[in-house]
PDB file of N, CA and C in Angstrom:
ATOM      1  N   MET J   1      11.234  10.156   2.641  1.00  0.00           N
ATOM      2  CA  MET J   1      10.458   9.280   1.784  1.00  0.00           C
ATOM      3  C   MET J   1      10.289   7.944   2.506  1.00  0.00           C
ATOM      4  N   SER J   2       9.085   7.416   2.478  1.00  0.00           N
ATOM      5  CA  SER J   2       8.799   6.115   3.074  1.00  0.00           C
ATOM      6  C   SER J   2       8.230   5.183   2.010  1.00  0.00           C
ATOM      7  N   THR J   3       8.332   3.882   2.260  1.00  0.00           N
ATOM      8  CA  THR J   3       7.851   2.884   1.318  1.00  0.00           C
ATOM      9  C   THR J   3       6.561   2.274   1.837  1.00  0.00           C
ATOM     10  N   TYR J   4       5.582   2.154   0.944  1.00  0.00           N
ATOM     11  CA  TYR J   4       4.255   1.641   1.292  1.00  0.00           C
ATOM     12  C   TYR J   4       3.874   0.538   0.315  1.00  0.00           C
ATOM     13  N   LEU J   5       3.208  -0.483   0.852  1.00  0.00           N
ATOM     14  CA  LEU J   5       2.665  -1.568   0.040  1.00  0.00           C
ATOM     15  C   LEU J   5       1.149  -1.502   0.140  1.00  0.00           C
ATOM     16  N   TYR J   6       0.501  -1.283  -0.992  1.00  0.00           N
ATOM     17  CA  TYR J   6      -0.960  -1.278  -1.051  1.00  0.00           C
ATOM     18  C   TYR J   6      -1.435  -2.646  -1.499  1.00  0.00           C
ATOM     19  N   HIS J   7      -2.461  -3.153  -0.821  1.00  0.00           N
ATOM     20  CA  HIS J   7      -3.103  -4.425  -1.150  1.00  0.00           C
ATOM     21  C   HIS J   7      -4.521  -4.066  -1.596  1.00  0.00           C
ATOM     22  N   LEU J   8      -4.895  -4.437  -2.816  1.00  0.00           N
ATOM     23  CA  LEU J   8      -6.202  -4.045  -3.350  1.00  0.00           C
ATOM     24  C   LEU J   8      -6.970  -5.263  -3.846  1.00  0.00           C
ATOM     25  N   VAL J   9      -8.256  -5.281  -3.543  1.00  0.00           N
ATOM     26  CA  VAL J   9      -9.147  -6.342  -4.026  1.00  0.00           C
ATOM     27  C   VAL J   9     -10.161  -5.679  -4.953  1.00  0.00           C
ATOM     28  N   GLN J  10     -10.129  -6.073  -6.221  1.00  0.00           N
ATOM     29  CA  GLN J  10     -11.013  -5.477  -7.220  1.00  0.00           C
ATOM     30  C   GLN J  10     -12.449  -5.971  -7.055  1.00  0.00           C
ATOM     31  N   THR J  11     -13.399  -5.104  -7.376  1.00  0.00           N
ATOM     32  CA  THR J  11     -14.802  -5.511  -7.364  1.00  0.00           C
ATOM     33  C   THR J  11     -15.082  -6.321  -8.624  1.00  0.00           C
ATOM     34  N   PRO J  12     -16.138  -7.125  -8.627  1.00  0.00           N
ATOM     35  CA  PRO J  12     -16.511  -7.830  -9.854  1.00  0.00           C
ATOM     36  C   PRO J  12     -16.735  -6.876 -11.032  1.00  0.00           C
ATOM     37  N   ALA J  13     -17.306  -5.702 -10.768  1.00  0.00           N
ATOM     38  CA  ALA J  13     -17.541  -4.731 -11.844  1.00  0.00           C
ATOM     39  C   ALA J  13     -16.220  -4.234 -12.439  1.00  0.00           C
ATOM     40  N   THR J  14     -15.221  -4.029 -11.597  1.00  0.00           N
ATOM     41  CA  THR J  14     -13.908  -3.599 -12.082  1.00  0.00           C
ATOM     42  C   THR J  14     -13.272  -4.687 -12.938  1.00  0.00           C
ATOM     43  N   LEU J  15     -13.354  -5.925 -12.460  1.00  0.00           N
ATOM     44  CA  LEU J  15     -12.813  -7.038 -13.249  1.00  0.00           C
ATOM     45  C   LEU J  15     -13.525  -7.167 -14.596  1.00  0.00           C
ATOM     46  N   ALA J  16     -14.832  -6.983 -14.601  1.00  0.00           N
ATOM     47  CA  ALA J  16     -15.591  -7.067 -15.852  1.00  0.00           C
ATOM     48  C   ALA J  16     -15.138  -5.982 -16.832  1.00  0.00           C
ATOM     49  N   LYS J  17     -14.873  -4.783 -16.323  1.00  0.00           N
ATOM     50  CA  LYS J  17     -14.392  -3.696 -17.190  1.00  0.00           C
ATOM     51  C   LYS J  17     -13.019  -4.022 -17.769  1.00  0.00           C
ATOM     52  N   LEU J  18     -12.150  -4.619 -16.954  1.00  0.00           N
ATOM     53  CA  LEU J  18     -10.814  -4.973 -17.440  1.00  0.00           C
ATOM     54  C   LEU J  18     -10.865  -6.132 -18.442  1.00  0.00           C
ATOM     55  N   ILE J  19     -11.800  -7.048 -18.259  1.00  0.00           N
ATOM     56  CA  ILE J  19     -11.960  -8.138 -19.227  1.00  0.00           C
ATOM     57  C   ILE J  19     -12.448  -7.568 -20.559  1.00  0.00           C
ATOM     58  N   ALA J  20     -13.395  -6.643 -20.490  1.00  0.00           N
ATOM     59  CA  ALA J  20     -13.955  -6.050 -21.709  1.00  0.00           C
ATOM     60  C   ALA J  20     -12.939  -5.159 -22.425  1.00  0.00           C
ATOM     61  N   ALA J  21     -12.078  -4.487 -21.667  1.00  0.00           N
ATOM     62  CA  ALA J  21     -11.095  -3.572 -22.251  1.00  0.00           C
ATOM     63  C   ALA J  21      -9.803  -3.631 -21.439  1.00  0.00           C
ATOM     64  N   PRO J  22      -8.976  -4.677 -21.668  1.00  0.00           N
ATOM     65  CA  PRO J  22      -7.732  -4.825 -20.906  1.00  0.00           C
ATOM     66  C   PRO J  22      -6.828  -3.593 -21.058  1.00  0.00           C
ATOM     67  N   GLU J  23      -6.201  -3.205 -19.956  1.00  0.00           N
ATOM     68  CA  GLU J  23      -5.268  -2.081 -19.999  1.00  0.00           C
ATOM     69  C   GLU J  23      -4.191  -2.265 -18.943  1.00  0.00           C
ATOM     70  N   ASP J  24      -3.047  -1.655 -19.199  1.00  0.00           N
ATOM     71  CA  ASP J  24      -1.927  -1.687 -18.271  1.00  0.00           C
ATOM     72  C   ASP J  24      -2.154  -0.586 -17.234  1.00  0.00           C
ATOM     73  N   ARG J  25      -2.604  -0.953 -16.049  1.00  0.00           N
ATOM     74  CA  ARG J  25      -2.953   0.029 -15.019  1.00  0.00           C
ATOM     75  C   ARG J  25      -1.727   0.740 -14.442  1.00  0.00           C
ATOM     76  N   ARG J  26      -0.539   0.219 -14.665  1.00  0.00           N
ATOM     77  CA  ARG J  26       0.670   0.933 -14.225  1.00  0.00           C
ATOM     78  C   ARG J  26       0.747   2.307 -14.871  1.00  0.00           C
ATOM     79  N   GLN J  27       0.287   2.394 -16.121  1.00  0.00           N
ATOM     80  CA  GLN J  27       0.331   3.671 -16.841  1.00  0.00           C
ATOM     81  C   GLN J  27      -0.592   4.708 -16.211  1.00  0.00           C
ATOM     82  N   THR J  28      -1.600   4.267 -15.489  1.00  0.00           N
ATOM     83  CA  THR J  28      -2.499   5.171 -14.783  1.00  0.00           C
ATOM     84  C   THR J  28      -1.916   5.556 -13.427  1.00  0.00           C
ATOM     85  N   ILE J  29      -1.275   4.616 -12.769  1.00  0.00           N
ATOM     86  CA  ILE J  29      -0.813   4.808 -11.400  1.00  0.00           C
ATOM     87  C   ILE J  29       0.491   5.608 -11.316  1.00  0.00           C
ATOM     88  N   GLU J  30       1.419   5.354 -12.218  1.00  0.00           N
ATOM     89  CA  GLU J  30       2.729   6.007 -12.134  1.00  0.00           C
ATOM     90  C   GLU J  30       2.652   7.539 -12.148  1.00  0.00           C
ATOM     91  N   PRO J  31       1.851   8.163 -13.018  1.00  0.00           N
ATOM     92  CA  PRO J  31       1.767   9.635 -12.982  1.00  0.00           C
ATOM     93  C   PRO J  31       1.153  10.175 -11.687  1.00  0.00           C
ATOM     94  N   ILE J  32       0.253   9.410 -11.068  1.00  0.00           N
ATOM     95  CA  ILE J  32      -0.346   9.839  -9.803  1.00  0.00           C
ATOM     96  C   ILE J  32       0.720   9.894  -8.717  1.00  0.00           C
ATOM     97  N   TYR J  33       1.539   8.867  -8.624  1.00  0.00           N
ATOM     98  CA  TYR J  33       2.626   8.849  -7.638  1.00  0.00           C
ATOM     99  C   TYR J  33       3.585  10.016  -7.885  1.00  0.00           C
ATOM    100  N   LYS J  34       3.933  10.221  -9.155  1.00  0.00           N
ATOM    101  CA  LYS J  34       4.862  11.291  -9.496  1.00  0.00           C
ATOM    102  C   LYS J  34       4.285  12.654  -9.112  1.00  0.00           C
ATOM    103  N   ALA J  35       2.994  12.861  -9.324  1.00  0.00           N
ATOM    104  CA  ALA J  35       2.344  14.140  -9.027  1.00  0.00           C
ATOM    105  C   ALA J  35       2.371  14.484  -7.540  1.00  0.00           C
ATOM    106  N   VAL J  36       2.419  13.477  -6.694  1.00  0.00           N
ATOM    107  CA  VAL J  36       2.455  13.726  -5.244  1.00  0.00           C
ATOM    108  C   VAL J  36       3.871  13.605  -4.676  1.00  0.00           C
ATOM    109  N   GLY J  37       4.865  13.549  -5.566  1.00  0.00           N
ATOM    110  CA  GLY J  37       6.254  13.507  -5.129  1.00  0.00           C
ATOM    111  C   GLY J  37       6.793  12.129  -4.832  1.00  0.00           C
ATOM    112  N   GLY J  38       6.116  11.093  -5.314  1.00  0.00           N
ATOM    113  CA  GLY J  38       6.554   9.724  -5.050  1.00  0.00           C
ATOM    114  C   GLY J  38       6.948   8.982  -6.314  1.00  0.00           C
ATOM    115  N   SER J  39       7.123   7.680  -6.172  1.00  0.00           N
ATOM    116  CA  SER J  39       7.446   6.834  -7.320  1.00  0.00           C
ATOM    117  C   SER J  39       6.942   5.412  -7.077  1.00  0.00           C
ATOM    118  N   VAL J  40       6.536   4.767  -8.161  1.00  0.00           N
ATOM    119  CA  VAL J  40       6.100   3.371  -8.098  1.00  0.00           C
ATOM    120  C   VAL J  40       7.337   2.486  -8.212  1.00  0.00           C
ATOM    121  N   LEU J  41       7.497   1.594  -7.255  1.00  0.00           N
ATOM    122  CA  LEU J  41       8.629   0.663  -7.264  1.00  0.00           C
ATOM    123  C   LEU J  41       8.254  -0.672  -7.878  1.00  0.00           C
ATOM    124  N   GLY J  42       6.964  -1.008  -7.836  1.00  0.00           N
ATOM    125  CA  GLY J  42       6.513  -2.275  -8.400  1.00  0.00           C
ATOM    126  C   GLY J  42       5.004  -2.347  -8.442  1.00  0.00           C
ATOM    127  N   PHE J  43       4.495  -3.155  -9.349  1.00  0.00           N
ATOM    128  CA  PHE J  43       3.054  -3.347  -9.527  1.00  0.00           C
ATOM    129  C   PHE J  43       2.857  -4.802  -9.925  1.00  0.00           C
ATOM    130  N   TRP J  44       2.038  -5.523  -9.155  1.00  0.00           N
ATOM    131  CA  TRP J  44       1.821  -6.936  -9.418  1.00  0.00           C
ATOM    132  C   TRP J  44       0.351  -7.297  -9.283  1.00  0.00           C
ATOM    133  N   TYR J  45      -0.034  -8.349  -9.975  1.00  0.00           N
ATOM    134  CA  TYR J  45      -1.342  -8.962  -9.774  1.00  0.00           C
ATOM    135  C   TYR J  45      -1.134 -10.240  -8.992  1.00  0.00           C
ATOM    136  N   GLY J  46      -2.093 -10.577  -8.135  1.00  0.00           N
ATOM    137  CA  GLY J  46      -2.024 -11.794  -7.346  1.00  0.00           C
ATOM    138  C   GLY J  46      -3.195 -12.700  -7.675  1.00  0.00           C
ATOM    139  N   VAL J  47      -3.050 -13.953  -7.334  1.00  0.00           N
ATOM    140  CA  VAL J  47      -4.112 -14.933  -7.538  1.00  0.00           C
ATOM    141  C   VAL J  47      -4.578 -15.393  -6.162  1.00  0.00           C
ATOM    142  N   GLY J  48      -5.845 -15.145  -5.856  1.00  0.00           N
ATOM    143  CA  GLY J  48      -6.395 -15.532  -4.560  1.00  0.00           C
ATOM    144  C   GLY J  48      -6.188 -14.453  -3.529  1.00  0.00           C
ATOM    145  N   GLY J  49      -7.255 -14.013  -2.920  1.00  0.00           N
ATOM    146  CA  GLY J  49      -7.158 -12.979  -1.888  1.00  0.00           C
ATOM    147  C   GLY J  49      -6.983 -11.608  -2.494  1.00  0.00           C
ATOM    148  N   THR J  50      -5.789 -11.066  -2.395  1.00  0.00           N
ATOM    149  CA  THR J  50      -5.488  -9.747  -2.942  1.00  0.00           C
ATOM    150  C   THR J  50      -5.267  -9.849  -4.440  1.00  0.00           C
ATOM    151  N   ASP J  51      -5.915  -8.948  -5.193  1.00  0.00           N
ATOM    152  CA  ASP J  51      -5.787  -8.956  -6.657  1.00  0.00           C
ATOM    153  C   ASP J  51      -4.620  -8.130  -7.156  1.00  0.00           C
ATOM    154  N   VAL J  52      -4.340  -7.015  -6.475  1.00  0.00           N
ATOM    155  CA  VAL J  52      -3.337  -6.069  -6.948  1.00  0.00           C
ATOM    156  C   VAL J  52      -2.437  -5.665  -5.784  1.00  0.00           C
ATOM    157  N   TYR J  53      -1.144  -5.600  -6.059  1.00  0.00           N
ATOM    158  CA  TYR J  53      -0.163  -5.099  -5.099  1.00  0.00           C
ATOM    159  C   TYR J  53       0.575  -3.943  -5.757  1.00  0.00           C
ATOM    160  N   VAL J  54       0.661  -2.822  -5.046  1.00  0.00           N
ATOM    161  CA  VAL J  54       1.428  -1.680  -5.545  1.00  0.00           C
ATOM    162  C   VAL J  54       2.433  -1.300  -4.469  1.00  0.00           C
ATOM    163  N   LEU J  55       3.696  -1.259  -4.845  1.00  0.00           N
ATOM    164  CA  LEU J  55       4.777  -0.892  -3.942  1.00  0.00           C
ATOM    165  C   LEU J  55       5.314   0.455  -4.400  1.00  0.00           C
ATOM    166  N   GLY J  56       5.379   1.411  -3.474  1.00  0.00           N
ATOM    167  CA  GLY J  56       5.866   2.716  -3.886  1.00  0.00           C
ATOM    168  C   GLY J  56       6.446   3.522  -2.756  1.00  0.00           C
ATOM    169  N   ASP J  57       7.247   4.507  -3.147  1.00  0.00           N
ATOM    170  CA  ASP J  57       7.784   5.478  -2.214  1.00  0.00           C
ATOM    171  C   ASP J  57       6.895   6.708  -2.247  1.00  0.00           C
ATOM    172  N   LEU J  58       6.540   7.207  -1.074  1.00  0.00           N
ATOM    173  CA  LEU J  58       5.724   8.411  -0.951  1.00  0.00           C
ATOM    174  C   LEU J  58       6.339   9.314   0.112  1.00  0.00           C
ATOM    175  N   PRO J  59       6.086  10.627   0.013  1.00  0.00           N
ATOM    176  CA  PRO J  59       6.738  11.563   0.936  1.00  0.00           C
ATOM    177  C   PRO J  59       6.447  11.330   2.412  1.00  0.00           C
ATOM    178  N   ASP J  60       5.196  10.954   2.760  1.00  0.00           N
ATOM    179  CA  ASP J  60       4.876  10.791   4.176  1.00  0.00           C
ATOM    180  C   ASP J  60       3.554  10.053   4.344  1.00  0.00           C
ATOM    181  N   ASP J  61       3.186   9.809   5.604  1.00  0.00           N
ATOM    182  CA  ASP J  61       1.965   9.072   5.918  1.00  0.00           C
ATOM    183  C   ASP J  61       0.703   9.800   5.462  1.00  0.00           C
ATOM    184  N   VAL J  62       0.719  11.126   5.497  1.00  0.00           N
ATOM    185  CA  VAL J  62      -0.457  11.894   5.083  1.00  0.00           C
ATOM    186  C   VAL J  62      -0.717  11.696   3.596  1.00  0.00           C
ATOM    187  N   VAL J  63       0.323  11.762   2.781  1.00  0.00           N
ATOM    188  CA  VAL J  63       0.173  11.538   1.336  1.00  0.00           C
ATOM    189  C   VAL J  63      -0.273  10.103   1.073  1.00  0.00           C
ATOM    190  N   ALA J  64       0.311   9.138   1.777  1.00  0.00           N
ATOM    191  CA  ALA J  64      -0.061   7.733   1.599  1.00  0.00           C
ATOM    192  C   ALA J  64      -1.524   7.500   1.953  1.00  0.00           C
ATOM    193  N   THR J  65      -1.986   8.143   3.027  1.00  0.00           N
ATOM    194  CA  THR J  65      -3.374   8.001   3.450  1.00  0.00           C
ATOM    195  C   THR J  65      -4.314   8.687   2.466  1.00  0.00           C
ATOM    196  N   ALA J  66      -3.931   9.865   1.987  1.00  0.00           N
ATOM    197  CA  ALA J  66      -4.758  10.573   1.003  1.00  0.00           C
ATOM    198  C   ALA J  66      -4.915   9.748  -0.269  1.00  0.00           C
ATOM    199  N   LEU J  67      -3.832   9.123  -0.704  1.00  0.00           N
ATOM    200  CA  LEU J  67      -3.886   8.286  -1.905  1.00  0.00           C
ATOM    201  C   LEU J  67      -4.795   7.073  -1.676  1.00  0.00           C
ATOM    202  N   ALA J  68      -4.646   6.424  -0.541  1.00  0.00           N
ATOM    203  CA  ALA J  68      -5.490   5.264  -0.229  1.00  0.00           C
ATOM    204  C   ALA J  68      -6.959   5.662  -0.145  1.00  0.00           C
ATOM    205  N   THR J  69      -7.231   6.823   0.441  1.00  0.00           N
ATOM    206  CA  THR J  69      -8.603   7.300   0.566  1.00  0.00           C
ATOM    207  C   THR J  69      -9.206   7.574  -0.806  1.00  0.00           C
ATOM    208  N   ARG J  70      -8.426   8.185  -1.661  1.00  0.00           N
ATOM    209  CA  ARG J  70      -8.895   8.489  -3.026  1.00  0.00           C
ATOM    210  C   ARG J  70      -9.191   7.210  -3.790  1.00  0.00           C
ATOM    211  N   VAL J  71      -8.301   6.250  -3.707  1.00  0.00           N
ATOM    212  CA  VAL J  71      -8.492   4.979  -4.409  1.00  0.00           C
ATOM    213  C   VAL J  71      -9.715   4.248  -3.859  1.00  0.00           C
ATOM    214  N   THR J  72      -9.857   4.223  -2.541  1.00  0.00           N
ATOM    215  CA  THR J  72     -10.999   3.555  -1.922  1.00  0.00           C
ATOM    216  C   THR J  72     -12.310   4.199  -2.351  1.00  0.00           C
ATOM    217  N   SER J  73     -12.343   5.516  -2.401  1.00  0.00           N
ATOM    218  CA  SER J  73     -13.577   6.229  -2.743  1.00  0.00           C
ATOM    219  C   SER J  73     -13.987   6.052  -4.206  1.00  0.00           C
ATOM    220  N   SER J  74     -13.087   5.530  -5.042  1.00  0.00           N
ATOM    221  CA  SER J  74     -13.423   5.315  -6.451  1.00  0.00           C
ATOM    222  C   SER J  74     -14.459   4.210  -6.629  1.00  0.00           C
ATOM    223  N   GLY J  75     -14.539   3.302  -5.642  1.00  0.00           N
ATOM    224  CA  GLY J  75     -15.472   2.183  -5.730  1.00  0.00           C
ATOM    225  C   GLY J  75     -14.968   1.024  -6.577  1.00  0.00           C
ATOM    226  N   ALA J  76     -13.766   1.135  -7.123  1.00  0.00           N
ATOM    227  CA  ALA J  76     -13.218   0.084  -7.985  1.00  0.00           C
ATOM    228  C   ALA J  76     -12.718  -1.120  -7.194  1.00  0.00           C
ATOM    229  N   PHE J  77     -12.549  -0.930  -5.880  1.00  0.00           N
ATOM    230  CA  PHE J  77     -11.994  -1.990  -5.038  1.00  0.00           C
ATOM    231  C   PHE J  77     -12.898  -2.243  -3.840  1.00  0.00           C
ATOM    232  N   SER J  78     -13.044  -3.505  -3.484  1.00  0.00           N
ATOM    233  CA  SER J  78     -13.836  -3.848  -2.298  1.00  0.00           C
ATOM    234  C   SER J  78     -12.998  -3.757  -1.035  1.00  0.00           C
ATOM    235  N   SER J  79     -11.687  -3.723  -1.196  1.00  0.00           N
ATOM    236  CA  SER J  79     -10.784  -3.615  -0.052  1.00  0.00           C
ATOM    237  C   SER J  79      -9.491  -2.933  -0.489  1.00  0.00           C
ATOM    238  N   VAL J  80      -9.060  -1.971   0.314  1.00  0.00           N
ATOM    239  CA  VAL J  80      -7.779  -1.297   0.098  1.00  0.00           C
ATOM    240  C   VAL J  80      -7.097  -1.224   1.448  1.00  0.00           C
ATOM    241  N   THR J  81      -5.938  -1.845   1.566  1.00  0.00           N
ATOM    242  CA  THR J  81      -5.171  -1.744   2.806  1.00  0.00           C
ATOM    243  C   THR J  81      -3.765  -1.263   2.477  1.00  0.00           C
ATOM    244  N   THR J  82      -3.178  -0.589   3.428  1.00  0.00           N
ATOM    245  CA  THR J  82      -1.852  -0.015   3.246  1.00  0.00           C
ATOM    246  C   THR J  82      -0.929  -0.542   4.333  1.00  0.00           C
ATOM    247  N   THR J  83       0.260  -0.948   3.946  1.00  0.00           N
ATOM    248  CA  THR J  83       1.281  -1.379   4.887  1.00  0.00           C
ATOM    249  C   THR J  83       2.492  -0.470   4.719  1.00  0.00           C
ATOM    250  N   LYS J  84       2.851   0.238   5.783  1.00  0.00           N
ATOM    251  CA  LYS J  84       4.074   1.032   5.740  1.00  0.00           C
ATOM    252  C   LYS J  84       5.229   0.083   6.045  1.00  0.00           C
ATOM    253  N   LEU J  85       6.208   0.072   5.170  1.00  0.00           N
ATOM    254  CA  LEU J  85       7.343  -0.834   5.324  1.00  0.00           C
ATOM    255  C   LEU J  85       8.523  -0.110   5.972  1.00  0.00           C
ATOM    256  N   LEU J  86       9.222  -0.824   6.825  1.00  0.00           N
ATOM    257  CA  LEU J  86      10.412  -0.290   7.480  1.00  0.00           C
ATOM    258  C   LEU J  86      11.651  -0.959   6.913  1.00  0.00           C
ATOM    259  N   THR J  87      12.721  -0.203   6.807  1.00  0.00           N
ATOM    260  CA  THR J  87      13.995  -0.792   6.413  1.00  0.00           C
ATOM    261  C   THR J  87      14.530  -1.612   7.588  1.00  0.00           C
ATOM    262  N   VAL J  88      15.508  -2.437   7.316  1.00  0.00           N
ATOM    263  CA  VAL J  88      16.143  -3.194   8.398  1.00  0.00           C
ATOM    264  C   VAL J  88      16.763  -2.219   9.397  1.00  0.00           C
ATOM    265  N   ALA J  89      17.386  -1.157   8.898  1.00  0.00           N
ATOM    266  CA  ALA J  89      18.007  -0.169   9.788  1.00  0.00           C
ATOM    267  C   ALA J  89      16.960   0.489  10.689  1.00  0.00           C
ATOM    268  N   ASP J  90      15.797   0.825  10.123  1.00  0.00           N
ATOM    269  CA  ASP J  90      14.727   1.415  10.934  1.00  0.00           C
ATOM    270  C   ASP J  90      14.268   0.449  12.016  1.00  0.00           C
ATOM    271  N   MET J  91      14.129  -0.819  11.671  1.00  0.00           N
ATOM    272  CA  MET J  91      13.680  -1.809  12.649  1.00  0.00           C
ATOM    273  C   MET J  91      14.710  -1.995  13.755  1.00  0.00           C
ATOM    274  N   LEU J  92      15.984  -2.017  13.378  1.00  0.00           N
ATOM    275  CA  LEU J  92      17.028  -2.162  14.394  1.00  0.00           C
ATOM    276  C   LEU J  92      17.026  -0.966  15.345  1.00  0.00           C
ATOM    277  N   THR J  93      16.791   0.221  14.806  1.00  0.00           N
ATOM    278  CA  THR J  93      16.694   1.412  15.648  1.00  0.00           C
ATOM    279  C   THR J  93      15.496   1.300  16.588  1.00  0.00           C
ATOM    280  N   ALA J  94      14.372   0.840  16.052  1.00  0.00           N
ATOM    281  CA  ALA J  94      13.164   0.679  16.870  1.00  0.00           C
ATOM    282  C   ALA J  94      13.386  -0.337  17.985  1.00  0.00           C
ATOM    283  N   LEU J  95      14.074  -1.419  17.666  1.00  0.00           N
ATOM    284  CA  LEU J  95      14.320  -2.454  18.671  1.00  0.00           C
ATOM    285  C   LEU J  95      15.192  -1.952  19.809  1.00  0.00           C
ATOM    286  N   GLY J  96      16.065  -1.014  19.520  1.00  0.00           N
ATOM    287  CA  GLY J  96      16.958  -0.498  20.548  1.00  0.00           C
ATOM    288  C   GLY J  96      16.521   0.825  21.127  1.00  0.00           C
ATOM    289  N   GLY J  97      15.399   1.353  20.684  1.00  0.00           N
ATOM    290  CA  GLY J  97      14.926   2.659  21.125  1.00  0.00           C
ATOM    291  C   GLY J  97      14.331   2.632  22.518  1.00  0.00           C
ATOM    292  N   SER J  98      13.874   3.796  22.953  1.00  0.00           N
ATOM    293  CA  SER J  98      13.345   3.924  24.316  1.00  0.00           C
ATOM    294  C   SER J  98      12.117   3.053  24.548  1.00  0.00           C
ATOM    295  N   ALA J  99      11.332   2.811  23.500  1.00  0.00           N
ATOM    296  CA  ALA J  99      10.149   1.958  23.667  1.00  0.00           C
ATOM    297  C   ALA J  99      10.553   0.519  23.983  1.00  0.00           C
ATOM    298  N   ALA J 100      11.753   0.120  23.562  1.00  0.00           N
ATOM    299  CA  ALA J 100      12.210  -1.251  23.821  1.00  0.00           C
ATOM    300  C   ALA J 100      12.425  -1.509  25.308  1.00  0.00           C
ATOM    301  N   THR J 101      12.677  -0.458  26.066  1.00  0.00           N
ATOM    302  CA  THR J 101      12.907  -0.631  27.497  1.00  0.00           C
ATOM    303  C   THR J 101      11.715  -0.160  28.329  1.00  0.00           C
ATOM    304  N   ALA J 102      10.646   0.259  27.668  1.00  0.00           N
ATOM    305  CA  ALA J 102       9.461   0.710  28.384  1.00  0.00           C
ATOM    306  C   ALA J 102       8.848  -0.447  29.165  1.00  0.00           C
ATOM    307  N   ALA J 103       8.330  -0.146  30.321  1.00  0.00           N
ATOM    308  CA  ALA J 103       7.685  -1.170  31.144  1.00  0.00           C
ATOM    309  C   ALA J 103       6.344  -1.534  30.518  1.00  0.00           C
ATOM    310  N   TYR J 104       6.272  -2.716  29.969  1.00  0.00           N
ATOM    311  CA  TYR J 104       5.027  -3.197  29.364  1.00  0.00           C
ATOM    312  C   TYR J 104       4.656  -4.516  30.002  1.00  0.00           C
ATOM    313  N   ARG J 105       3.411  -4.640  30.402  1.00  0.00           N
ATOM    314  CA  ARG J 105       2.905  -5.879  30.989  1.00  0.00           C
ATOM    315  C   ARG J 105       1.891  -6.457  30.041  1.00  0.00           C
ATOM    316  N   ALA J 106       2.119  -7.673  29.601  1.00  0.00           N
ATOM    317  CA  ALA J 106       1.188  -8.359  28.711  1.00  0.00           C
ATOM    318  C   ALA J 106      -0.097  -8.684  29.455  1.00  0.00           C
ATOM    319  N   PRO J 107      -1.210  -8.779  28.754  1.00  0.00           N
ATOM    320  CA  PRO J 107      -2.468  -9.146  29.420  1.00  0.00           C
ATOM    321  C   PRO J 107      -2.327 -10.468  30.169  1.00  0.00           C
ATOM    322  N   GLY J 108      -2.854 -10.511  31.374  1.00  0.00           N
ATOM    323  CA  GLY J 108      -2.820 -11.714  32.184  1.00  0.00           C
ATOM    324  C   GLY J 108      -1.544 -11.929  32.969  1.00  0.00           C
ATOM    325  N   GLU J 109      -0.543 -11.083  32.753  1.00  0.00           N
ATOM    326  CA  GLU J 109       0.725 -11.186  33.486  1.00  0.00           C
ATOM    327  C   GLU J 109       0.609 -10.431  34.824  1.00  0.00           C
ATOM    328  N   PRO J 110       1.301 -10.901  35.842  1.00  0.00           N
ATOM    329  CA  PRO J 110       1.228 -10.202  37.140  1.00  0.00           C
ATOM    330  C   PRO J 110       1.805  -8.799  37.031  1.00  0.00           C
ATOM    331  N   ALA J 111       1.251  -7.888  37.815  1.00  0.00           N
ATOM    332  CA  ALA J 111       1.705  -6.482  37.815  1.00  0.00           C
ATOM    333  C   ALA J 111       3.001  -6.338  38.555  1.00  0.00           C
TER     334      ALA J 111
END
């Protein structure tokens, strides 16, 4: 199971629908996560920039991408981005892994 943070920007039409008929969108999202083997960890609204943040656990990157694609295709959002989050332990492993010692030359640095 991996943790993903979705950043969503609602369209004006979506906002107009919510103003006309306010609803708790968590009730719509939680069963979708459960149906694909995941769970919603948090749901927030933001002011400025991103309108909606959804934090959840999903089985893998394919499921996370399928969910993002489905949400994007609904047309309710002008922007949908996904951030896969790493635990501190995962990051520490990455920092010490084989890629950490790989020969990498930054652009403009001598060969």
